[in-house]
mmCIF file of C-alpha atoms in Angstrom:
data_model
loop_
_atom_site.group_PDB
_atom_site.id
_atom_site.type_symbol
_atom_site.label_atom_id
_atom_site.label_comp_id
_atom_site.label_asym_id
_atom_site.label_seq_id
_atom_site.Cartn_x
_atom_site.Cartn_y
_atom_site.Cartn_z
ATOM 1 C CA MET A 1 -20.527 -31.840 2.965
ATOM 2 C CA SER A 2 -20.767 -33.989 0.067
ATOM 3 C CA LEU A 3 -23.398 -35.409 -2.025
ATOM 4 C CA THR A 4 -20.767 -37.651 -3.437
ATOM 5 C CA VAL A 5 -19.797 -39.909 -0.351
ATOM 6 C CA ARG A 6 -23.056 -40.085 0.528
ATOM 7 C CA HIS A 7 -24.749 -44.257 -0.288
ATOM 8 C CA PRO A 8 -28.145 -44.205 1.618
ATOM 9 C CA LYS A 9 -29.994 -46.982 2.849
ATOM 10 C CA VAL A 10 -34.053 -46.179 2.297
ATOM 11 C CA PRO A 11 -35.832 -49.976 4.057
ATOM 12 C CA THR A 12 -38.906 -49.792 2.418
ATOM 13 C CA GLU A 13 -40.720 -47.996 5.204
ATOM 14 C CA ARG A 14 -39.413 -45.337 4.113
ATOM 15 C CA LEU A 15 -39.876 -44.890 0.273
ATOM 16 C CA LEU A 16 -43.454 -45.794 1.140
ATOM 17 C CA ALA A 17 -44.278 -43.291 3.767
ATOM 18 C CA GLU A 18 -42.725 -40.666 1.409
ATOM 19 C CA LEU A 19 -45.329 -40.889 -0.613
ATOM 20 C CA VAL A 20 -47.155 -37.873 -0.063
ATOM 21 C CA PRO A 21 -48.265 -34.485 -1.515
ATOM 22 C CA PRO A 22 -44.650 -32.137 -1.835
ATOM 23 C CA GLN A 23 -43.579 -30.229 0.111
ATOM 24 C CA HIS A 24 -44.986 -26.869 -2.001
ATOM 25 C CA PHE A 25 -48.358 -28.294 -1.363
ATOM 26 C CA ALA A 26 -48.275 -29.703 1.988
ATOM 27 C CA ARG A 27 -50.823 -27.125 3.550
ATOM 28 C CA GLU A 28 -53.206 -27.328 0.860
ATOM 29 C CA SER A 29 -57.085 -27.768 0.739
ATOM 30 C CA PHE A 30 -60.629 -27.481 -1.195
ATOM 31 C CA ASP A 31 -60.925 -24.261 0.589
ATOM 32 C CA THR A 32 -57.500 -22.580 -0.110
ATOM 33 C CA TYR A 33 -58.036 -22.892 -3.773
ATOM 34 C CA GLU A 34 -59.737 -20.521 -5.193
ATOM 35 C CA PRO A 35 -61.770 -21.212 -8.450
ATOM 36 C CA ASP A 36 -61.286 -18.749 -11.426
ATOM 37 C CA PRO A 37 -64.960 -17.165 -11.829
ATOM 38 C CA ALA A 38 -64.495 -16.577 -15.172
ATOM 39 C CA HIS A 39 -63.856 -20.632 -16.116
ATOM 40 C CA ALA A 40 -66.480 -22.617 -13.891
ATOM 41 C CA SER A 41 -65.189 -25.716 -14.843
ATOM 42 C CA GLN A 42 -62.444 -24.750 -12.015
ATOM 43 C CA ARG A 43 -65.450 -24.430 -9.124
ATOM 44 C CA GLU A 44 -66.698 -27.712 -10.524
ATOM 45 C CA VAL A 45 -64.244 -30.141 -10.661
ATOM 46 C CA ARG A 46 -63.312 -28.678 -6.558
ATOM 47 C CA ASP A 47 -66.898 -29.869 -5.613
ATOM 48 C CA ARG A 48 -66.115 -33.163 -7.716
ATOM 49 C CA LEU A 49 -63.412 -34.277 -5.836
ATOM 50 C CA ARG A 50 -65.250 -32.927 -2.321
ATOM 51 C CA GLU A 51 -67.975 -35.391 -3.417
ATOM 52 C CA VAL A 52 -65.078 -38.180 -4.126
ATOM 53 C CA ALA A 53 -62.915 -36.992 -1.469
ATOM 54 C CA ASP A 54 -65.974 -37.662 0.761
ATOM 55 C CA ALA A 55 -66.961 -41.453 -0.682
ATOM 56 C CA LEU A 56 -63.457 -42.019 0.532
ATOM 57 C CA ALA A 57 -63.136 -41.086 3.925
ATOM 58 C CA ALA A 58 -66.192 -43.926 4.484
ATOM 59 C CA PRO A 59 -65.049 -46.465 6.432
ATOM 60 C CA THR A 60 -64.605 -49.572 4.442
ATOM 61 C CA ARG A 61 -65.276 -53.214 4.583
ATOM 62 C CA THR A 62 -63.236 -56.218 4.189
ATOM 63 C CA GLY A 63 -64.701 -60.078 3.434
ATOM 64 C CA GLY A 64 -64.933 -62.144 0.622
ATOM 65 C CA SER A 65 -64.126 -61.843 -3.146
ATOM 66 C CA TRP A 66 -67.728 -60.930 -3.518
ATOM 67 C CA TRP A 67 -67.311 -57.451 -1.513
ATOM 68 C CA ARG A 68 -63.372 -56.738 -3.386
ATOM 69 C CA ARG A 69 -65.369 -57.061 -6.402
ATOM 70 C CA ARG A 70 -68.465 -54.889 -5.597
ATOM 71 C CA ALA A 71 -65.303 -52.742 -3.990
ATOM 72 C CA ALA A 72 -63.465 -52.379 -7.436
ATOM 73 C CA ALA A 73 -66.789 -51.875 -9.856
ATOM 74 C CA SER A 74 -67.477 -48.718 -7.427
ATOM 75 C CA ALA A 75 -63.939 -47.287 -6.562
ATOM 76 C CA PRO A 76 -63.155 -44.262 -8.139
ATOM 77 C CA ALA A 77 -60.592 -43.313 -11.054
ATOM 78 C CA VAL A 78 -60.645 -39.637 -12.325
ATOM 79 C CA TYR A 79 -58.319 -37.859 -14.323
ATOM 80 C CA LEU A 80 -57.500 -34.200 -14.360
ATOM 81 C CA ASP A 81 -57.389 -33.018 -17.727
ATOM 82 C CA GLY A 82 -55.502 -29.195 -18.022
ATOM 83 C CA GLY A 83 -53.592 -26.206 -19.268
ATOM 84 C CA PHE A 84 -50.255 -25.789 -17.002
ATOM 85 C CA GLY A 85 -50.862 -23.541 -13.732
ATOM 86 C CA VAL A 86 -54.722 -23.887 -13.392
ATOM 87 C CA GLY A 87 -54.401 -25.396 -9.796
ATOM 88 C CA LYS A 88 -54.517 -29.078 -10.960
ATOM 89 C CA THR A 89 -51.492 -30.370 -8.633
ATOM 90 C CA HIS A 90 -53.292 -28.506 -5.962
ATOM 91 C CA LEU A 91 -56.830 -30.144 -5.880
ATOM 92 C CA LEU A 92 -54.733 -33.338 -6.590
ATOM 93 C CA ALA A 93 -53.216 -32.699 -3.180
ATOM 94 C CA ALA A 94 -56.074 -31.539 -1.610
ATOM 95 C CA LEU A 95 -58.040 -34.851 -2.882
ATOM 96 C CA ALA A 96 -55.254 -35.839 -1.022
ATOM 97 C CA HIS A 97 -55.161 -34.336 2.384
ATOM 98 C CA ALA A 98 -59.425 -34.396 2.613
ATOM 99 C CA VAL A 99 -58.695 -38.975 2.565
ATOM 100 C CA GLY A 100 -56.124 -38.595 5.086
ATOM 101 C CA PRO A 101 -52.093 -39.604 4.386
ATOM 102 C CA GLU A 102 -52.685 -43.086 6.074
ATOM 103 C CA ARG A 103 -54.742 -43.648 3.630
ATOM 104 C CA VAL A 104 -52.997 -42.505 0.553
ATOM 105 C CA ALA A 105 -50.072 -42.849 -1.670
ATOM 106 C CA TYR A 106 -48.984 -39.797 -3.548
ATOM 107 C CA GLY A 107 -46.100 -39.517 -6.355
ATOM 108 C CA THR A 108 -45.414 -38.684 -9.021
ATOM 109 C CA PHE A 109 -45.177 -40.710 -12.040
ATOM 110 C CA VAL A 110 -41.617 -41.312 -11.861
ATOM 111 C CA GLU A 111 -41.453 -41.423 -8.498
ATOM 112 C CA LEU A 112 -44.687 -45.093 -8.791
ATOM 113 C CA THR A 113 -41.891 -46.344 -11.717
ATOM 114 C CA ASN A 114 -39.223 -45.923 -9.083
ATOM 115 C CA LEU A 115 -40.568 -47.576 -6.284
ATOM 116 C CA VAL A 116 -41.470 -50.273 -8.727
ATOM 117 C CA GLY A 117 -37.835 -50.804 -9.742
ATOM 118 C CA ALA A 118 -37.024 -50.438 -6.088
ATOM 119 C CA LEU A 119 -39.559 -52.861 -4.304
ATOM 120 C CA GLY A 120 -40.749 -55.692 -7.612
ATOM 121 C CA PHE A 121 -43.894 -55.494 -8.850
ATOM 122 C CA ALA A 122 -45.310 -57.449 -7.266
ATOM 123 C CA ALA A 123 -44.200 -56.242 -3.447
ATOM 124 C CA THR A 124 -45.507 -52.474 -5.007
ATOM 125 C CA VAL A 125 -49.041 -54.189 -5.671
ATOM 126 C CA ASP A 126 -49.968 -55.011 -1.929
ATOM 127 C CA ALA A 127 -47.768 -52.518 -0.442
ATOM 128 C CA LEU A 128 -49.949 -49.803 -2.324
ATOM 129 C CA GLY A 129 -53.378 -52.133 -2.135
ATOM 130 C CA GLU A 130 -53.361 -51.408 1.060
ATOM 131 C CA ARG A 131 -54.475 -48.057 0.769
ATOM 132 C CA ARG A 132 -57.582 -46.015 -0.243
ATOM 133 C CA LEU A 133 -56.655 -43.745 -2.941
ATOM 134 C CA VAL A 134 -53.082 -43.556 -4.756
ATOM 135 C CA CYS A 135 -52.337 -39.909 -6.569
ATOM 136 C CA ILE A 136 -50.293 -39.731 -9.359
ATOM 137 C CA ASP A 137 -49.159 -36.462 -10.577
ATOM 138 C CA GLU A 138 -47.711 -35.493 -14.589
ATOM 139 C CA PHE A 139 -48.619 -38.860 -16.156
ATOM 140 C CA GLU A 140 -46.222 -39.411 -18.768
ATOM 141 C CA LEU A 141 -45.992 -41.224 -21.919
ATOM 142 C CA ASP A 142 -43.003 -40.626 -23.129
ATOM 143 C CA ASP A 143 -41.757 -44.237 -21.963
ATOM 144 C CA PRO A 144 -43.283 -47.065 -23.675
ATOM 145 C CA GLY A 145 -41.962 -49.610 -20.707
ATOM 146 C CA ASP A 146 -43.325 -47.238 -18.331
ATOM 147 C CA THR A 147 -46.206 -46.445 -19.384
ATOM 148 C CA VAL A 148 -46.990 -50.231 -19.757
ATOM 149 C CA LEU A 149 -45.568 -51.036 -16.247
ATOM 150 C CA MET A 150 -47.583 -48.275 -14.859
ATOM 151 C CA SER A 151 -51.122 -49.016 -17.006
ATOM 152 C CA ARG A 152 -50.267 -52.556 -15.608
ATOM 153 C CA LEU A 153 -49.974 -51.110 -11.766
ATOM 154 C CA LEU A 154 -53.370 -49.148 -12.320
ATOM 155 C CA ARG A 155 -55.136 -51.720 -13.290
ATOM 156 C CA GLU A 156 -53.840 -54.439 -10.654
ATOM 157 C CA LEU A 157 -54.858 -51.436 -8.017
ATOM 158 C CA ALA A 158 -58.302 -50.633 -9.293
ATOM 159 C CA ASP A 159 -58.785 -54.247 -9.324
ATOM 160 C CA ARG A 160 -58.306 -54.176 -5.447
ATOM 161 C CA GLY A 161 -60.260 -51.503 -5.063
ATOM 162 C CA VAL A 162 -57.959 -49.066 -4.853
ATOM 163 C CA ALA A 163 -59.047 -45.714 -5.985
ATOM 164 C CA ILE A 164 -56.755 -43.490 -8.410
ATOM 165 C CA ALA A 165 -56.727 -40.115 -9.417
ATOM 166 C CA ALA A 166 -53.551 -38.984 -11.879
ATOM 167 C CA THR A 167 -52.908 -35.423 -13.566
ATOM 168 C CA SER A 168 -51.213 -35.227 -16.434
ATOM 169 C CA ASN A 169 -47.185 -33.028 -17.451
ATOM 170 C CA THR A 170 -46.844 -29.826 -19.017
ATOM 171 C CA LEU A 171 -44.437 -28.481 -20.783
ATOM 172 C CA PRO A 172 -43.263 -25.061 -19.180
ATOM 173 C CA GLU A 173 -42.765 -23.544 -22.720
ATOM 174 C CA SER A 174 -46.375 -23.967 -23.702
ATOM 175 C CA LEU A 175 -47.627 -22.722 -20.844
ATOM 176 C CA GLY A 176 -51.463 -22.687 -20.580
ATOM 177 C CA GLU A 177 -51.780 -25.108 -24.130
ATOM 178 C CA GLY A 178 -49.205 -27.519 -22.482
ATOM 179 C CA ARG A 179 -50.559 -30.514 -22.392
ATOM 180 C CA PHE A 180 -51.661 -33.520 -23.921
ATOM 181 C CA ALA A 181 -55.095 -34.321 -24.440
ATOM 182 C CA ALA A 182 -57.064 -36.776 -22.050
ATOM 183 C CA GLU A 183 -57.344 -38.715 -25.515
ATOM 184 C CA ASP A 184 -53.440 -40.133 -24.675
ATOM 185 C CA PHE A 185 -53.731 -41.223 -21.437
ATOM 186 C CA LEU A 186 -57.330 -43.360 -22.064
ATOM 187 C CA ARG A 187 -55.730 -45.125 -24.870
ATOM 188 C CA GLU A 188 -52.481 -46.069 -23.779
ATOM 189 C CA ILE A 189 -54.742 -47.203 -20.287
ATOM 190 C CA GLN A 190 -56.979 -49.064 -22.660
ATOM 191 C CA ALA A 191 -57.851 -51.679 -19.641
ATOM 192 C CA LEU A 192 -58.846 -48.972 -17.424
ATOM 193 C CA ALA A 193 -60.303 -46.591 -19.838
ATOM 194 C CA ALA A 194 -64.075 -47.000 -19.294
ATOM 195 C CA ARG A 195 -63.394 -46.633 -15.517
ATOM 196 C CA PHE A 196 -62.115 -42.985 -15.153
ATOM 197 C CA GLU A 197 -63.970 -39.737 -15.083
ATOM 198 C CA VAL A 198 -62.093 -37.069 -16.879
ATOM 199 C CA LEU A 199 -62.325 -33.751 -15.460
ATOM 200 C CA ARG A 200 -61.440 -30.983 -17.524
ATOM 201 C CA ILE A 201 -59.948 -27.999 -15.621
ATOM 202 C CA ASP A 202 -59.927 -24.718 -17.885
ATOM 203 C CA GLY A 203 -58.288 -21.233 -17.699
ATOM 204 C CA GLU A 204 -54.736 -19.681 -17.354
ATOM 205 C CA ASP A 205 -51.630 -20.102 -15.194
ATOM 206 C CA HIS A 206 -53.386 -18.557 -12.619
ATOM 207 C CA ARG A 207 -49.766 -16.883 -11.835
ATOM 208 C CA HIS A 208 -48.967 -15.361 -14.596
ATOM 209 C CA ARG A 209 -45.353 -15.947 -14.510
ATOM 210 C CA VAL A 210 -42.446 -15.943 -17.252
ATOM 211 C CA VAL A 211 -41.333 -19.074 -16.798
ATOM 212 C CA THR A 212 -37.112 -19.397 -18.103
ATOM 213 C CA THR A 213 -35.613 -21.813 -18.733
ATOM 214 C CA ASP A 214 -31.994 -20.391 -17.912
ATOM 215 C CA ALA A 215 -30.058 -20.811 -14.608
ATOM 216 C CA ALA A 216 -28.274 -18.048 -12.456
ATOM 217 C CA LEU A 217 -24.830 -19.437 -13.108
ATOM 218 C CA LEU A 218 -22.010 -17.732 -10.292
ATOM 219 C CA ASP A 219 -17.879 -17.828 -10.458
ATOM 220 C CA ALA A 220 -16.786 -21.393 -8.948
ATOM 221 C CA ASP A 221 -15.395 -19.012 -5.933
ATOM 222 C CA ALA A 222 -18.851 -17.568 -5.347
ATOM 223 C CA VAL A 223 -20.723 -20.747 -5.229
ATOM 224 C CA ARG A 224 -17.930 -22.872 -2.628
ATOM 225 C CA ALA A 225 -18.360 -19.095 -0.617
ATOM 226 C CA ALA A 226 -21.827 -19.387 0.147
ATOM 227 C CA VAL A 227 -21.213 -22.977 0.184
ATOM 228 C CA SER A 228 -19.849 -22.698 3.349
ATOM 229 C CA ALA A 229 -21.485 -20.280 4.965
ATOM 230 C CA ARG A 230 -24.569 -22.706 5.765
ATOM 231 C CA PRO A 231 -24.264 -25.533 8.012
ATOM 232 C CA GLY A 232 -26.937 -28.045 5.603
ATOM 233 C CA GLY A 233 -24.553 -26.624 2.541
ATOM 234 C CA ALA A 234 -23.126 -29.283 0.271
ATOM 235 C CA LEU A 235 -20.467 -28.856 -2.633
ATOM 236 C CA ASP A 236 -19.706 -31.168 -5.125
ATOM 237 C CA ASP A 237 -18.199 -31.784 -8.837
ATOM 238 C CA PHE A 238 -20.452 -31.347 -11.325
ATOM 239 C CA ASP A 239 -18.913 -34.436 -13.220
ATOM 240 C CA ALA A 240 -18.230 -36.080 -10.099
ATOM 241 C CA LEU A 241 -21.702 -35.729 -9.136
ATOM 242 C CA LEU A 242 -23.126 -37.486 -12.188
ATOM 243 C CA ALA A 243 -20.674 -40.584 -12.240
ATOM 244 C CA HIS A 244 -22.183 -40.701 -7.712
ATOM 245 C CA LEU A 245 -25.637 -40.607 -9.447
ATOM 246 C CA ALA A 246 -25.278 -44.120 -11.256
ATOM 247 C CA SER A 247 -24.251 -45.539 -8.207
ATOM 248 C CA VAL A 248 -27.685 -44.349 -6.321
ATOM 249 C CA HIS A 249 -31.365 -46.228 -6.826
ATOM 250 C CA PRO A 250 -33.559 -42.883 -8.254
ATOM 251 C CA SER A 251 -35.939 -43.878 -5.784
ATOM 252 C CA ARG A 252 -33.410 -43.144 -2.900
ATOM 253 C CA TYR A 253 -32.193 -39.495 -4.301
ATOM 254 C CA GLY A 254 -34.944 -37.872 -1.938
ATOM 255 C CA ALA A 255 -32.288 -39.194 1.032
ATOM 256 C CA LEU A 256 -29.785 -38.192 -0.589
ATOM 257 C CA LEU A 257 -30.536 -35.065 -0.183
ATOM 258 C CA ASP A 258 -31.112 -35.466 3.792
ATOM 259 C CA GLY A 259 -30.133 -32.319 5.965
ATOM 260 C CA VAL A 260 -28.813 -30.203 2.859
ATOM 261 C CA ASP A 261 -30.352 -26.893 2.554
ATOM 262 C CA VAL A 262 -28.327 -25.877 -0.306
ATOM 263 C CA VAL A 263 -26.171 -27.699 -3.403
ATOM 264 C CA GLY A 264 -23.311 -26.125 -4.149
ATOM 265 C CA LEU A 265 -22.249 -27.349 -8.024
ATOM 266 C CA THR A 266 -18.589 -26.337 -9.681
ATOM 267 C CA GLY A 267 -17.590 -27.263 -13.202
ATOM 268 C CA VAL A 268 -21.337 -27.499 -14.951
ATOM 269 C CA HIS A 269 -21.264 -28.258 -18.411
ATOM 270 C CA GLY A 270 -23.421 -30.044 -21.548
ATOM 271 C CA ILE A 271 -24.067 -33.331 -20.788
ATOM 272 C CA ASP A 272 -24.237 -35.373 -24.166
ATOM 273 C CA ARG A 273 -25.438 -39.036 -22.806
ATOM 274 C CA GLN A 274 -29.605 -39.614 -22.139
ATOM 275 C CA ASP A 275 -29.236 -41.790 -19.328
ATOM 276 C CA VAL A 276 -26.921 -39.333 -17.516
ATOM 277 C CA ALA A 277 -29.835 -36.264 -18.026
ATOM 278 C CA LEU A 278 -32.658 -38.480 -17.436
ATOM 279 C CA ARG A 279 -30.938 -39.075 -13.198
ATOM 280 C CA PHE A 280 -29.528 -35.413 -12.764
ATOM 281 C CA VAL A 281 -33.578 -35.081 -13.914
ATOM 282 C CA VAL A 282 -34.893 -37.078 -11.120
ATOM 283 C CA LEU A 283 -32.629 -35.154 -9.069
ATOM 284 C CA VAL A 284 -33.480 -31.935 -10.499
ATOM 285 C CA ASP A 285 -36.694 -33.121 -9.300
ATOM 286 C CA ARG A 286 -36.322 -33.954 -5.534
ATOM 287 C CA LEU A 287 -34.638 -30.670 -5.293
ATOM 288 C CA TYR A 288 -37.853 -29.335 -6.226
ATOM 289 C CA ASP A 289 -39.457 -30.928 -3.914
ATOM 290 C CA ARG A 290 -37.026 -30.342 -1.285
ATOM 291 C CA ASP A 291 -36.927 -25.979 -1.750
ATOM 292 C CA VAL A 292 -33.354 -27.281 -2.515
ATOM 293 C CA PRO A 293 -31.442 -24.240 -4.256
ATOM 294 C CA VAL A 294 -28.629 -24.854 -5.994
ATOM 295 C CA VAL A 295 -25.517 -22.467 -6.583
ATOM 296 C CA ALA A 296 -23.476 -23.739 -9.638
ATOM 297 C CA SER A 297 -21.171 -22.485 -11.846
ATOM 298 C CA GLY A 298 -19.839 -23.489 -15.340
ATOM 299 C CA ASP A 299 -19.208 -22.470 -18.874
ATOM 300 C CA GLY A 300 -22.740 -21.425 -19.816
ATOM 301 C CA THR A 301 -23.252 -24.047 -22.503
ATOM 302 C CA ASP A 302 -26.766 -25.561 -22.747
ATOM 303 C CA LEU A 303 -27.801 -28.323 -20.320
ATOM 304 C CA PHE A 304 -29.093 -30.529 -22.435
ATOM 305 C CA THR A 305 -28.676 -30.909 -25.974
ATOM 306 C CA ALA A 306 -31.266 -29.954 -28.945
ATOM 307 C CA ASP A 307 -31.671 -33.753 -30.097
ATOM 308 C CA MET A 308 -33.043 -33.931 -25.866
ATOM 309 C CA LEU A 309 -34.530 -31.336 -26.383
ATOM 310 C CA ALA A 310 -36.958 -32.494 -29.184
ATOM 311 C CA GLY A 311 -37.275 -35.876 -28.880
ATOM 312 C CA GLY A 312 -38.815 -38.224 -26.609
ATOM 313 C CA TYR A 313 -38.444 -37.419 -23.122
ATOM 314 C CA ARG A 314 -38.834 -33.365 -24.103
ATOM 315 C CA LYS A 315 -40.972 -32.600 -21.398
ATOM 316 C CA LYS A 316 -38.770 -34.100 -18.486
ATOM 317 C CA TYR A 317 -36.202 -32.409 -19.984
ATOM 318 C CA PHE A 318 -38.494 -28.602 -19.849
ATOM 319 C CA ARG A 319 -39.594 -29.655 -16.425
ATOM 320 C CA ALA A 320 -36.148 -29.348 -14.809
ATOM 321 C CA LEU A 321 -34.692 -26.841 -17.294
ATOM 322 C CA SER A 322 -37.470 -25.043 -15.925
ATOM 323 C CA ARG A 323 -37.155 -25.928 -12.178
ATOM 324 C CA LEU A 324 -33.056 -25.484 -12.176
ATOM 325 C CA ALA A 325 -33.598 -22.381 -13.243
ATOM 326 C CA ALA A 326 -36.418 -21.528 -9.804
ATOM 327 C CA LEU A 327 -33.556 -23.010 -7.940
ATOM 328 C CA THR A 328 -30.231 -21.355 -9.106
ATOM 329 C CA SER A 329 -32.437 -18.153 -9.019
ATOM 330 C CA GLN A 330 -32.938 -19.072 -4.665
ATOM 331 C CA GLY A 331 -29.052 -19.529 -4.702
ATOM 332 C CA ALA A 332 -27.655 -16.433 -6.510
ATOM 333 C CA ALA A 333 -30.776 -14.524 -4.025
ATOM 334 C CA LEU A 334 -28.750 -16.480 -1.293
ATOM 335 C CA VAL A 335 -25.889 -15.227 -1.899
ATOM 336 C CA ALA A 336 -26.272 -11.698 -3.012
ATOM 337 C CA GLU A 337 -28.029 -11.022 0.875
ATOM 338 C CA ARG A 338 -24.601 -13.055 2.199
ATOM 339 C CA LYS A 339 -23.383 -9.433 0.509
ATOM 340 C CA ALA A 340 -25.876 -7.137 1.370
#
């Protein structure tokens, strides 16, 4: 199969139904989070989020404007501030699971801005305003327009009594210290800053892994053979796929991968246009969320230019490189298994 022949039509109901914790964290809970005894803040934040979950799980009341104002004033708003690999996403997913999937919308910053692009601002507020809690993973400050949009969205939701929980994104290259400070987050959401409770999580990367951004490249014949051997394999020329992504709204990139369990790319090379690069970043995020291995061939040049890696969107690019390296490592392992 080929991704470039797919033009998914995604109803609003599906876009909203997909706002759940990623597959990596589908079974995580507060009980599966193991705080490091050397860092008391990990246990303290977990216990505080349990309190938030208990408060949000209580029955809600409907009524007049007085009750709505009271709900808005009491709705929790928490920001998990910490370095790479201390369990922020685990705890955010645990909070979502504890409150209940039917009462929570969970997405990354990019997924929620894409949702606004697909539905429109007012429709997004109305849809998310029905939830008890909105979780935003990897809150980003690299695009001023998107930051203003998200700040306005959060304000509208908080005024409706919707609780908010957010984490920051991190640079894979920076490991434990790779975060933007809580002060930056609060400054950018000035109208809501006073409502947010900052929960600082200390600690080292619990996975103790070496983060790589080097994708594992194969030869083109190996890529074709690996994909043809799997019923759920999709094979595409890199340039053709990049061109196709421009014709599909980013909110539908997940649907683009329906039924796909490995992606093969031939002719992978460096990308020199920022709009093209950012669309590919979103696709990599959806591949990573769904644990879809990638097998790729190419010329071995850097995927993103030096200017991109030094510019305002550098966090997005480094995250994509790290995730793509993980996915291509999985793909290379599939090829090795087939040969064994």
